[in-house]
Each structure stands twice: as structure tokens, then as C-alpha cells.
Amino acid sequence: QAAGADMPIVLKSPADIDKMRASGLVVARAHALARSLIRPGVSTGEIDAAVHELIVDAGGYPSFLGYHGYPRSICASVNEQIVHGIPGDRVLVEGDIISIDIGVKLDGFHADAAVTHAVGEISEEKRALIEATEGAFWAGYHEVREGRRMGDVSHAIQTYAETRGYGVILGYGGHGIGRSMHEDPHVSNAGAPGSGTLLRPGMTFAIEPMLCIGPPDAIELDDGWTVVVASGQPAAHFEHTVAVAGEEALILTAAVEPVV
Ligand code: MF3
Ligand code: CO
């Protein structure tokens, strides 16, 4: 989901990045809560309701709620659902995988992260898919530093996934983030090294690879949101919000406090 084609990339000050980290800590706490609720028998709507309450209690607002009419506070995408699954009455069963995607706005700034969980015991095939999706994120993350280009990040994600035999979902991807949930630049999950936006300190963006088993053809369901793998094979998603900070990248959605 790229922002407008000709919007300038907004560089964040250290104070802005501190605010995004505060938003990101609420995202991390919300993910810890969601994770604690995942088991056979729970509905995706119950997870959404609990996360909504945590975010509001923390003084934040769920970034997705009302975004282009999106009706819930999180996205919950099960099995062949890739992204933007709408929580509801669906009850998780042993062997499912579920991608939880959470965004929080706090003090004017958004942060956004996603992870795919196992529900009870899952197949070895699904476990490997989840691990490869997280690995693809880290492959991209390790390219994030001053002087690299976004194409280096995209290429690293694509190469990591494809050399392991996974499909890379295109048409959806990462994005700049800050005072808006979606800003420029777009962060594609495929690309050419040395191409695209030059990375500079103060850039903040979400990196979010989506991998699937089999051909990476995606279709949107009639609900207007849920994106699924056309073949019906499973997909996984992993996302953090990061900031370029010289020779390294900061992860703004990682927990650095105990969840109590
Ligand atoms: N992480 C997703 C994204 O960046 C979640 C958006 S869900 C929506 O697009 F409901 F807000 F669209
Ligand atoms: Co995102």
C-alpha cells in the first residue's frame, strides 16, 4: 500500500522517533496479549476486542479502526488468508496459523507490526513457512542503513524467500510510516539491488514480507478486505516498523519492557 505517488518522504527528528517508539511499545504489548490468547477455541473477534481495550487503556488509538472504513482494530488472517483478514466469529482450530497485524497511534505517531502464530501443533510445512517469513524480514532489515537503497532491502527479502522455494506476495508491501500510517516510500518485497530510494537517517518505514507456499497469486474476497492466496495454500506475514539511524536501523515495535 504505497502512499500518494508524489508525496515527499518525511524525515523524523530524534524526538519524533522517540514518539514512534512509544507507539511501538504499545504495539509490542498488544502483540504479547494477542499471543497469550491464541489457542484452539478462541475466536478472532475475542482477540480483537482484547487488543482494542489494551490500546485504548494505554492512551492510544488502533490505527486500522476506521481506516478507509476498516471495521476492526486488528487484522487476523488465518491459513490461506495473507493480510487484512477481519476479526469476527471464526474460531481457531488446532493446526491453523494466524497472522496478527496491529497498528497504534499515540501522541500523533503510528507504529505497525505483524507476526504469524501457530495454533497448537501445526504441520512442519507451516512451521517452516513462518520461520522463512521472519527470516525474510531480517534479511531485509540487515540492509537498512544510511547509504543503502530501498531496492537493496527489497532484493534481500525476495532472494531469501525465493531461494527457499517460497512465493513472495507482490502488490502488497511495506510503507513509510509516521504521522500517517501509510507514507512514502513504498517498501516492495521484490526489487533490484542499487535501485530506489536512498536511505537516510530519520526515514521510518514498515518492512512486511508476505510469503506463501506455491504460486504467489493473491485475490481479495467479497468483504472488500481479506486477501487470500488463490491456490488456497497457506501464507505468513512478519512486520516491524524501523528507523534508519546511521550505520544501523532501530526497530521501533520491539518490546524492551516486561509485559506484566
Ligand atoms: N500492516 C497493514 C498495512 O500496512 C495493515 C493495514 S490494515 C488496514 O497495510 F485495515 F488498516 F488497512
Ligand atoms: Co504495515
PDB file of C-alpha atoms and ligand atoms in Angstrom:
ATOM      1  CA  GLN A   1       0.000   0.000   0.000  1.00  0.00           C
ATOM      2  CA  ALA A   2       2.021   2.910  -1.217  1.00  0.00           C
ATOM      3  CA  ALA A   3       1.095   6.417  -0.183  1.00  0.00           C
ATOM      4  CA  GLY A   4       0.403   9.052  -2.814  1.00  0.00           C
ATOM      5  CA  ALA A   5       2.810   8.835  -5.708  1.00  0.00           C
ATOM      6  CA  ASP A   6       4.384  12.251  -5.324  1.00  0.00           C
ATOM      7  CA  MET A   7       4.352  12.760  -1.574  1.00  0.00           C
ATOM      8  CA  PRO A   8       7.747  13.736  -0.184  1.00  0.00           C
ATOM      9  CA  ILE A   9       9.422  11.352   2.235  1.00  0.00           C
ATOM     10  CA  VAL A  10       9.101  12.808   5.714  1.00  0.00           C
ATOM     11  CA  LEU A  11      12.300  12.606   7.783  1.00  0.00           C
ATOM     12  CA  LYS A  12      11.691  12.245  11.520  1.00  0.00           C
ATOM     13  CA  SER A  13      13.623  14.042  14.236  1.00  0.00           C
ATOM     14  CA  PRO A  14      15.019  12.058  17.163  1.00  0.00           C
ATOM     15  CA  ALA A  15      12.071  13.351  19.229  1.00  0.00           C
ATOM     16  CA  ASP A  16       9.617  12.073  16.597  1.00  0.00           C
ATOM     17  CA  ILE A  17      11.356   8.687  16.607  1.00  0.00           C
ATOM     18  CA  ASP A  18      11.056   8.546  20.399  1.00  0.00           C
ATOM     19  CA  LYS A  19       7.309   9.074  19.984  1.00  0.00           C
ATOM     20  CA  MET A  20       7.134   6.324  17.392  1.00  0.00           C
ATOM     21  CA  ARG A  21       8.977   4.023  19.775  1.00  0.00           C
ATOM     22  CA  ALA A  22       6.354   4.808  22.416  1.00  0.00           C
ATOM     23  CA  SER A  23       3.639   3.862  19.908  1.00  0.00           C
ATOM     24  CA  GLY A  24       5.668   0.802  19.016  1.00  0.00           C
ATOM     25  CA  LEU A  25       5.857  -0.325  22.625  1.00  0.00           C
ATOM     26  CA  VAL A  26       2.071  -0.332  22.778  1.00  0.00           C
ATOM     27  CA  VAL A  27       2.076  -2.365  19.553  1.00  0.00           C
ATOM     28  CA  ALA A  28       4.513  -4.821  21.159  1.00  0.00           C
ATOM     29  CA  ARG A  29       2.421  -5.119  24.320  1.00  0.00           C
ATOM     30  CA  ALA A  30      -0.692  -5.641  22.210  1.00  0.00           C
ATOM     31  CA  HIS A  31       1.070  -8.418  20.318  1.00  0.00           C
ATOM     32  CA  ALA A  32       2.094 -10.072  23.576  1.00  0.00           C
ATOM     33  CA  LEU A  33      -1.525 -10.015  24.693  1.00  0.00           C
ATOM     34  CA  ALA A  34      -2.772 -11.403  21.375  1.00  0.00           C
ATOM     35  CA  ARG A  35      -0.169 -14.163  21.523  1.00  0.00           C
ATOM     36  CA  SER A  36      -1.285 -15.125  25.029  1.00  0.00           C
ATOM     37  CA  LEU A  37      -4.870 -15.590  23.819  1.00  0.00           C
ATOM     38  CA  ILE A  38      -4.126 -17.766  20.797  1.00  0.00           C
ATOM     39  CA  ARG A  39      -5.314 -21.351  21.289  1.00  0.00           C
ATOM     40  CA  PRO A  40      -7.841 -23.699  19.719  1.00  0.00           C
ATOM     41  CA  GLY A  41     -11.347 -22.469  20.598  1.00  0.00           C
ATOM     42  CA  VAL A  42     -10.721 -18.720  20.702  1.00  0.00           C
ATOM     43  CA  SER A  43     -12.409 -16.518  18.095  1.00  0.00           C
ATOM     44  CA  THR A  44     -10.540 -13.882  16.152  1.00  0.00           C
ATOM     45  CA  GLY A  45     -13.117 -11.363  17.381  1.00  0.00           C
ATOM     46  CA  GLU A  46     -12.179 -12.065  21.010  1.00  0.00           C
ATOM     47  CA  ILE A  47      -8.525 -11.340  20.247  1.00  0.00           C
ATOM     48  CA  ASP A  48      -9.521  -8.118  18.505  1.00  0.00           C
ATOM     49  CA  ALA A  49     -11.636  -6.969  21.441  1.00  0.00           C
ATOM     50  CA  ALA A  50      -8.880  -7.619  23.979  1.00  0.00           C
ATOM     51  CA  VAL A  51      -6.262  -5.833  21.904  1.00  0.00           C
ATOM     52  CA  HIS A  52      -8.597  -2.894  21.337  1.00  0.00           C
ATOM     53  CA  GLU A  53      -9.033  -2.494  25.076  1.00  0.00           C
ATOM     54  CA  LEU A  54      -5.277  -2.656  25.742  1.00  0.00           C
ATOM     55  CA  ILE A  55      -4.557   0.025  23.137  1.00  0.00           C
ATOM     56  CA  VAL A  56      -7.246   2.381  24.394  1.00  0.00           C
ATOM     57  CA  ASP A  57      -6.219   1.810  28.035  1.00  0.00           C
ATOM     58  CA  ALA A  58      -2.663   2.760  27.041  1.00  0.00           C
ATOM     59  CA  GLY A  59      -3.965   6.095  25.719  1.00  0.00           C
ATOM     60  CA  GLY A  60      -3.554   5.091  22.079  1.00  0.00           C
ATOM     61  CA  TYR A  61      -5.857   4.585  19.131  1.00  0.00           C
ATOM     62  CA  PRO A  62      -5.914   1.463  16.915  1.00  0.00           C
ATOM     63  CA  SER A  63      -4.565   2.769  13.603  1.00  0.00           C
ATOM     64  CA  PHE A  64      -6.609   0.367  11.479  1.00  0.00           C
ATOM     65  CA  LEU A  65     -10.016   1.089  13.044  1.00  0.00           C
ATOM     66  CA  GLY A  66     -11.924   3.245  10.561  1.00  0.00           C
ATOM     67  CA  TYR A  67      -9.026   3.353   8.102  1.00  0.00           C
ATOM     68  CA  HIS A  68     -10.819   3.559   4.731  1.00  0.00           C
ATOM     69  CA  GLY A  69     -13.783   2.114   6.616  1.00  0.00           C
ATOM     70  CA  TYR A  70     -11.923  -0.874   8.094  1.00  0.00           C
ATOM     71  CA  PRO A  71     -14.305  -2.134  10.823  1.00  0.00           C
ATOM     72  CA  ARG A  72     -11.985  -3.607  13.484  1.00  0.00           C
ATOM     73  CA  SER A  73      -8.855  -2.760  15.469  1.00  0.00           C
ATOM     74  CA  ILE A  74      -6.541  -5.541  14.257  1.00  0.00           C
ATOM     75  CA  CYS A  75      -6.208  -7.744  11.194  1.00  0.00           C
ATOM     76  CA  ALA A  76      -6.394 -11.503  11.806  1.00  0.00           C
ATOM     77  CA  SER A  77      -5.584 -13.609   8.746  1.00  0.00           C
ATOM     78  CA  VAL A  78      -5.906 -17.399   9.018  1.00  0.00           C
ATOM     79  CA  ASN A  79      -4.126 -20.024   6.859  1.00  0.00           C
ATOM     80  CA  GLU A  80      -4.536 -19.037   3.181  1.00  0.00           C
ATOM     81  CA  GLN A  81      -5.518 -15.506   4.212  1.00  0.00           C
ATOM     82  CA  ILE A  82      -2.468 -13.310   3.624  1.00  0.00           C
ATOM     83  CA  VAL A  83      -3.415  -9.933   5.095  1.00  0.00           C
ATOM     84  CA  HIS A  84      -6.363  -7.738   6.103  1.00  0.00           C
ATOM     85  CA  GLY A  85      -8.479 -10.577   7.496  1.00  0.00           C
ATOM     86  CA  ILE A  86     -11.348  -9.072   9.508  1.00  0.00           C
ATOM     87  CA  PRO A  87     -11.731 -10.496  13.026  1.00  0.00           C
ATOM     88  CA  GLY A  88     -15.104 -11.985  13.857  1.00  0.00           C
ATOM     89  CA  ASP A  89     -16.805 -15.229  14.836  1.00  0.00           C
ATOM     90  CA  ARG A  90     -14.232 -17.542  13.258  1.00  0.00           C
ATOM     91  CA  VAL A  91     -12.918 -19.926  15.891  1.00  0.00           C
ATOM     92  CA  LEU A  92      -9.288 -21.060  15.680  1.00  0.00           C
ATOM     93  CA  VAL A  93      -8.621 -24.786  15.460  1.00  0.00           C
ATOM     94  CA  GLU A  94      -5.507 -26.857  16.108  1.00  0.00           C
ATOM     95  CA  GLY A  95      -3.221 -26.700  13.103  1.00  0.00           C
ATOM     96  CA  ASP A  96      -4.230 -23.216  11.954  1.00  0.00           C
ATOM     97  CA  ILE A  97      -1.736 -20.435  11.527  1.00  0.00           C
ATOM     98  CA  ILE A  98      -2.895 -16.882  12.229  1.00  0.00           C
ATOM     99  CA  SER A  99      -1.262 -13.624  11.248  1.00  0.00           C
ATOM    100  CA  ILE A 100      -1.971 -10.819  13.694  1.00  0.00           C
ATOM    101  CA  ASP A 101      -1.355  -7.283  12.421  1.00  0.00           C
ATOM    102  CA  ILE A 102      -1.605  -4.333  14.830  1.00  0.00           C
ATOM    103  CA  GLY A 103      -1.142  -0.584  14.397  1.00  0.00           C
ATOM    104  CA  VAL A 104      -1.240   2.043  17.145  1.00  0.00           C
ATOM    105  CA  LYS A 105      -1.379   5.829  17.019  1.00  0.00           C
ATOM    106  CA  LEU A 106      -0.096   7.520  20.170  1.00  0.00           C
ATOM    107  CA  ASP A 107       0.793  11.186  20.607  1.00  0.00           C
ATOM    108  CA  GLY A 108       0.399  11.809  16.884  1.00  0.00           C
ATOM    109  CA  PHE A 109       2.567   8.981  15.556  1.00  0.00           C
ATOM    110  CA  HIS A 110       1.804   5.485  14.272  1.00  0.00           C
ATOM    111  CA  ALA A 111       3.685   2.200  14.586  1.00  0.00           C
ATOM    112  CA  ASP A 112       2.732  -1.080  12.903  1.00  0.00           C
ATOM    113  CA  ALA A 113       3.827  -4.707  13.294  1.00  0.00           C
ATOM    114  CA  ALA A 114       2.622  -8.188  12.360  1.00  0.00           C
ATOM    115  CA  VAL A 115       3.526 -11.772  13.198  1.00  0.00           C
ATOM    116  CA  THR A 116       2.182 -15.212  12.308  1.00  0.00           C
ATOM    117  CA  HIS A 117       1.461 -17.666  15.133  1.00  0.00           C
ATOM    118  CA  ALA A 118       0.831 -21.381  15.295  1.00  0.00           C
ATOM    119  CA  VAL A 119      -2.436 -22.574  16.837  1.00  0.00           C
ATOM    120  CA  GLY A 120      -1.445 -25.646  18.819  1.00  0.00           C
ATOM    121  CA  GLU A 121       0.517 -28.191  16.820  1.00  0.00           C
ATOM    122  CA  ILE A 122       0.998 -27.262  13.171  1.00  0.00           C
ATOM    123  CA  SER A 123       2.464 -29.052  10.183  1.00  0.00           C
ATOM    124  CA  GLU A 124       6.197 -28.915   9.539  1.00  0.00           C
ATOM    125  CA  GLU A 125       5.363 -27.190   6.249  1.00  0.00           C
ATOM    126  CA  LYS A 126       3.568 -24.342   8.022  1.00  0.00           C
ATOM    127  CA  ARG A 127       6.279 -24.031  10.666  1.00  0.00           C
ATOM    128  CA  ALA A 128       8.958 -23.674   8.001  1.00  0.00           C
ATOM    129  CA  LEU A 129       6.832 -21.059   6.201  1.00  0.00           C
ATOM    130  CA  ILE A 130       6.531 -18.967   9.365  1.00  0.00           C
ATOM    131  CA  GLU A 131      10.272 -19.198  10.015  1.00  0.00           C
ATOM    132  CA  ALA A 132      11.142 -18.259   6.441  1.00  0.00           C
ATOM    133  CA  THR A 133       8.820 -15.253   6.587  1.00  0.00           C
ATOM    134  CA  GLU A 134      10.528 -13.964   9.708  1.00  0.00           C
ATOM    135  CA  GLY A 135      13.893 -14.735   8.107  1.00  0.00           C
ATOM    136  CA  ALA A 136      12.920 -12.699   5.044  1.00  0.00           C
ATOM    137  CA  PHE A 137      12.159  -9.756   7.321  1.00  0.00           C
ATOM    138  CA  TRP A 138      15.617  -9.972   8.926  1.00  0.00           C
ATOM    139  CA  ALA A 139      17.285 -10.316   5.541  1.00  0.00           C
ATOM    140  CA  GLY A 140      15.671  -7.033   4.517  1.00  0.00           C
ATOM    141  CA  TYR A 141      16.318  -5.414   7.880  1.00  0.00           C
ATOM    142  CA  HIS A 142      20.068  -6.083   7.644  1.00  0.00           C
ATOM    143  CA  GLU A 143      20.190  -3.926   4.505  1.00  0.00           C
ATOM    144  CA  VAL A 144      18.682  -0.916   6.287  1.00  0.00           C
ATOM    145  CA  ARG A 145      21.375   1.679   6.904  1.00  0.00           C
ATOM    146  CA  GLU A 146      22.385   5.091   5.661  1.00  0.00           C
ATOM    147  CA  GLY A 147      23.577   4.943   2.063  1.00  0.00           C
ATOM    148  CA  ARG A 148      21.808   1.745   1.012  1.00  0.00           C
ATOM    149  CA  ARG A 149      18.809   1.923  -1.307  1.00  0.00           C
ATOM    150  CA  MET A 150      15.343   0.523  -0.798  1.00  0.00           C
ATOM    151  CA  GLY A 151      15.939  -1.866  -3.686  1.00  0.00           C
ATOM    152  CA  ASP A 152      18.670  -3.493  -1.588  1.00  0.00           C
ATOM    153  CA  VAL A 153      16.103  -4.188   1.128  1.00  0.00           C
ATOM    154  CA  SER A 154      13.533  -5.466  -1.365  1.00  0.00           C
ATOM    155  CA  HIS A 155      16.047  -7.655  -3.157  1.00  0.00           C
ATOM    156  CA  ALA A 156      17.272  -9.222   0.079  1.00  0.00           C
ATOM    157  CA  ILE A 157      13.705 -10.151   1.058  1.00  0.00           C
ATOM    158  CA  GLN A 158      12.920 -11.591  -2.362  1.00  0.00           C
ATOM    159  CA  THR A 159      16.157 -13.564  -2.605  1.00  0.00           C
ATOM    160  CA  TYR A 160      15.832 -15.000   0.893  1.00  0.00           C
ATOM    161  CA  ALA A 161      12.293 -16.192   0.176  1.00  0.00           C
ATOM    162  CA  GLU A 162      12.723 -17.449  -3.357  1.00  0.00           C
ATOM    163  CA  THR A 163      15.944 -19.376  -2.703  1.00  0.00           C
ATOM    164  CA  ARG A 164      13.966 -21.298  -0.073  1.00  0.00           C
ATOM    165  CA  GLY A 165      11.204 -22.033  -2.570  1.00  0.00           C
ATOM    166  CA  TYR A 166       8.521 -19.695  -1.259  1.00  0.00           C
ATOM    167  CA  GLY A 167       6.263 -17.393  -3.217  1.00  0.00           C
ATOM    168  CA  VAL A 168       6.573 -13.684  -2.473  1.00  0.00           C
ATOM    169  CA  ILE A 169       3.279 -11.827  -2.469  1.00  0.00           C
ATOM    170  CA  LEU A 170       3.563  -8.648  -4.535  1.00  0.00           C
ATOM    171  CA  GLY A 171       1.016  -5.860  -4.796  1.00  0.00           C
ATOM    172  CA  TYR A 172       1.094  -5.522  -1.003  1.00  0.00           C
ATOM    173  CA  GLY A 173       4.118  -4.493   0.969  1.00  0.00           C
ATOM    174  CA  GLY A 174       5.731  -2.171   3.426  1.00  0.00           C
ATOM    175  CA  HIS A 175       5.444   1.572   3.648  1.00  0.00           C
ATOM    176  CA  GLY A 176       6.753   4.729   5.181  1.00  0.00           C
ATOM    177  CA  ILE A 177       5.000   5.488   8.465  1.00  0.00           C
ATOM    178  CA  GLY A 178       4.863   8.390  10.900  1.00  0.00           C
ATOM    179  CA  ARG A 179       2.103  10.933  11.403  1.00  0.00           C
ATOM    180  CA  SER A 180       0.249   8.863   8.785  1.00  0.00           C
ATOM    181  CA  MET A 181       0.096   5.070   8.838  1.00  0.00           C
ATOM    182  CA  HIS A 182       0.988   4.942   5.155  1.00  0.00           C
ATOM    183  CA  GLU A 183       3.585   7.356   3.842  1.00  0.00           C
ATOM    184  CA  ASP A 184       6.154   7.178   1.099  1.00  0.00           C
ATOM    185  CA  PRO A 185       8.327   5.319   0.366  1.00  0.00           C
ATOM    186  CA  HIS A 186       6.744   2.043  -0.661  1.00  0.00           C
ATOM    187  CA  VAL A 187       8.766  -0.946   0.590  1.00  0.00           C
ATOM    188  CA  SER A 188       8.379  -3.657  -2.026  1.00  0.00           C
ATOM    189  CA  ASN A 189       9.144  -7.263  -1.190  1.00  0.00           C
ATOM    190  CA  ALA A 190      10.965  -7.647  -4.504  1.00  0.00           C
ATOM    191  CA  GLY A 191      13.396  -5.412  -6.339  1.00  0.00           C
ATOM    192  CA  ALA A 192      16.790  -4.776  -7.860  1.00  0.00           C
ATOM    193  CA  PRO A 193      19.887  -4.022  -5.776  1.00  0.00           C
ATOM    194  CA  GLY A 194      21.064  -0.422  -6.006  1.00  0.00           C
ATOM    195  CA  SER A 195      17.650   0.837  -7.143  1.00  0.00           C
ATOM    196  CA  GLY A 196      15.061   3.016  -5.474  1.00  0.00           C
ATOM    197  CA  THR A 197      15.061   5.462  -2.607  1.00  0.00           C
ATOM    198  CA  LEU A 198      18.395   6.307  -0.975  1.00  0.00           C
ATOM    199  CA  LEU A 199      18.092   5.523   2.736  1.00  0.00           C
ATOM    200  CA  ARG A 200      18.781   8.486   5.005  1.00  0.00           C
ATOM    201  CA  PRO A 201      18.753   8.934   8.784  1.00  0.00           C
ATOM    202  CA  GLY A 202      15.281   9.822  10.017  1.00  0.00           C
ATOM    203  CA  MET A 203      13.426   7.669   7.500  1.00  0.00           C
ATOM    204  CA  THR A 204      10.888   5.440   9.210  1.00  0.00           C
ATOM    205  CA  PHE A 205       9.107   2.598   7.473  1.00  0.00           C
ATOM    206  CA  ALA A 206       7.431  -0.749   7.960  1.00  0.00           C
ATOM    207  CA  ILE A 207       9.069  -3.783   6.357  1.00  0.00           C
ATOM    208  CA  GLU A 208       6.492  -6.550   5.908  1.00  0.00           C
ATOM    209  CA  PRO A 209       7.251  -9.628   3.838  1.00  0.00           C
ATOM    210  CA  MET A 210       4.326 -11.917   2.997  1.00  0.00           C
ATOM    211  CA  LEU A 211       5.318 -15.398   1.845  1.00  0.00           C
ATOM    212  CA  CYS A 212       3.229 -18.323   0.683  1.00  0.00           C
ATOM    213  CA  ILE A 213       3.579 -21.921  -0.356  1.00  0.00           C
ATOM    214  CA  GLY A 214       3.078 -22.283  -4.100  1.00  0.00           C
ATOM    215  CA  PRO A 215       2.350 -19.552  -6.646  1.00  0.00           C
ATOM    216  CA  PRO A 216       2.059 -16.066  -5.097  1.00  0.00           C
ATOM    217  CA  ASP A 217      -1.216 -15.116  -6.726  1.00  0.00           C
ATOM    218  CA  ALA A 218      -3.424 -13.070  -4.400  1.00  0.00           C
ATOM    219  CA  ILE A 219      -7.129 -12.285  -4.602  1.00  0.00           C
ATOM    220  CA  GLU A 220      -9.349 -10.069  -2.473  1.00  0.00           C
ATOM    221  CA  LEU A 221     -12.534 -11.546  -1.033  1.00  0.00           C
ATOM    222  CA  ASP A 222     -16.013 -10.042  -1.397  1.00  0.00           C
ATOM    223  CA  ASP A 223     -15.739  -8.451   2.063  1.00  0.00           C
ATOM    224  CA  GLY A 224     -13.534  -5.868   0.371  1.00  0.00           C
ATOM    225  CA  TRP A 225     -10.578  -6.540   2.668  1.00  0.00           C
ATOM    226  CA  THR A 226      -9.402 -10.123   3.118  1.00  0.00           C
ATOM    227  CA  VAL A 227      -6.562 -11.009   0.747  1.00  0.00           C
ATOM    228  CA  VAL A 228      -6.078 -14.735   0.155  1.00  0.00           C
ATOM    229  CA  VAL A 229      -3.697 -16.989  -1.765  1.00  0.00           C
ATOM    230  CA  ALA A 230      -5.566 -18.019  -4.928  1.00  0.00           C
ATOM    231  CA  SER A 231      -4.398 -21.639  -4.663  1.00  0.00           C
ATOM    232  CA  GLY A 232      -5.657 -21.931  -1.075  1.00  0.00           C
ATOM    233  CA  GLN A 233      -2.153 -22.730   0.234  1.00  0.00           C
ATOM    234  CA  PRO A 234      -1.024 -21.052   3.461  1.00  0.00           C
ATOM    235  CA  ALA A 235       0.640 -17.650   3.760  1.00  0.00           C
ATOM    236  CA  ALA A 236       2.549 -15.908   6.537  1.00  0.00           C
ATOM    237  CA  HIS A 237       3.350 -12.280   7.369  1.00  0.00           C
ATOM    238  CA  PHE A 238       6.005 -10.622   9.516  1.00  0.00           C
ATOM    239  CA  GLU A 239       6.367  -6.875  10.042  1.00  0.00           C
ATOM    240  CA  HIS A 240       8.225  -4.349  12.175  1.00  0.00           C
ATOM    241  CA  THR A 241       8.435  -0.575  11.987  1.00  0.00           C
ATOM    242  CA  VAL A 242      12.081   0.528  11.700  1.00  0.00           C
ATOM    243  CA  ALA A 243      14.034   3.786  11.633  1.00  0.00           C
ATOM    244  CA  VAL A 244      17.226   4.474   9.695  1.00  0.00           C
ATOM    245  CA  ALA A 245      19.849   5.699  12.176  1.00  0.00           C
ATOM    246  CA  GLY A 246      23.261   5.819  10.502  1.00  0.00           C
ATOM    247  CA  GLU A 247      25.086   2.508  10.404  1.00  0.00           C
ATOM    248  CA  GLU A 248      22.130   0.615  11.794  1.00  0.00           C
ATOM    249  CA  ALA A 249      18.375   0.514  11.904  1.00  0.00           C
ATOM    250  CA  LEU A 250      16.287   0.833  15.035  1.00  0.00           C
ATOM    251  CA  ILE A 251      13.321  -1.470  15.494  1.00  0.00           C
ATOM    252  CA  LEU A 252      10.531   0.658  16.910  1.00  0.00           C
ATOM    253  CA  THR A 253       7.986  -2.106  17.517  1.00  0.00           C
ATOM    254  CA  ALA A 254      10.119  -4.444  19.645  1.00  0.00           C
ATOM    255  CA  ALA A 255       9.354  -4.796  23.341  1.00  0.00           C
ATOM    256  CA  VAL A 256      12.009  -3.525  25.725  1.00  0.00           C
ATOM    257  CA  GLU A 257       9.894  -3.787  28.834  1.00  0.00           C
ATOM    258  CA  PRO A 258       8.385  -6.768  30.555  1.00  0.00           C
ATOM    259  CA  VAL A 259       4.760  -7.471  29.835  1.00  0.00           C
ATOM    260  CA  VAL A 260       3.144  -7.702  33.258  1.00  0.00           C
TER     261      VAL A 260
HETATM  262  N1  MF3 B   1       0.016  -3.565   8.214  1.00  0.00           N
HETATM  263  C1  MF3 B   1      -1.043  -3.388   7.242  1.00  0.00           C
HETATM  264  C2  MF3 B   1      -0.685  -2.284   6.305  1.00  0.00           C
HETATM  265  O1  MF3 B   1       0.320  -1.696   6.485  1.00  0.00           O
HETATM  266  C3  MF3 B   1      -2.327  -3.213   7.918  1.00  0.00           C
HETATM  267  C4  MF3 B   1      -3.323  -2.281   7.360  1.00  0.00           C
HETATM  268  S1  MF3 B   1      -4.862  -2.842   7.756  1.00  0.00           S
HETATM  269  C5  MF3 B   1      -5.997  -1.660   7.424  1.00  0.00           C
HETATM  270  O2  MF3 B   1      -1.358  -2.010   5.360  1.00  0.00           O
HETATM  271  F1  MF3 B   1      -7.102  -2.107   7.811  1.00  0.00           F
HETATM  272  F2  MF3 B   1      -5.699  -0.589   8.091  1.00  0.00           F
HETATM  273  F3  MF3 B   1      -5.957  -1.375   6.154  1.00  0.00           F
HETATM  274 CO    CO B   2       2.036  -2.136   7.610  1.00  0.00          CO
END
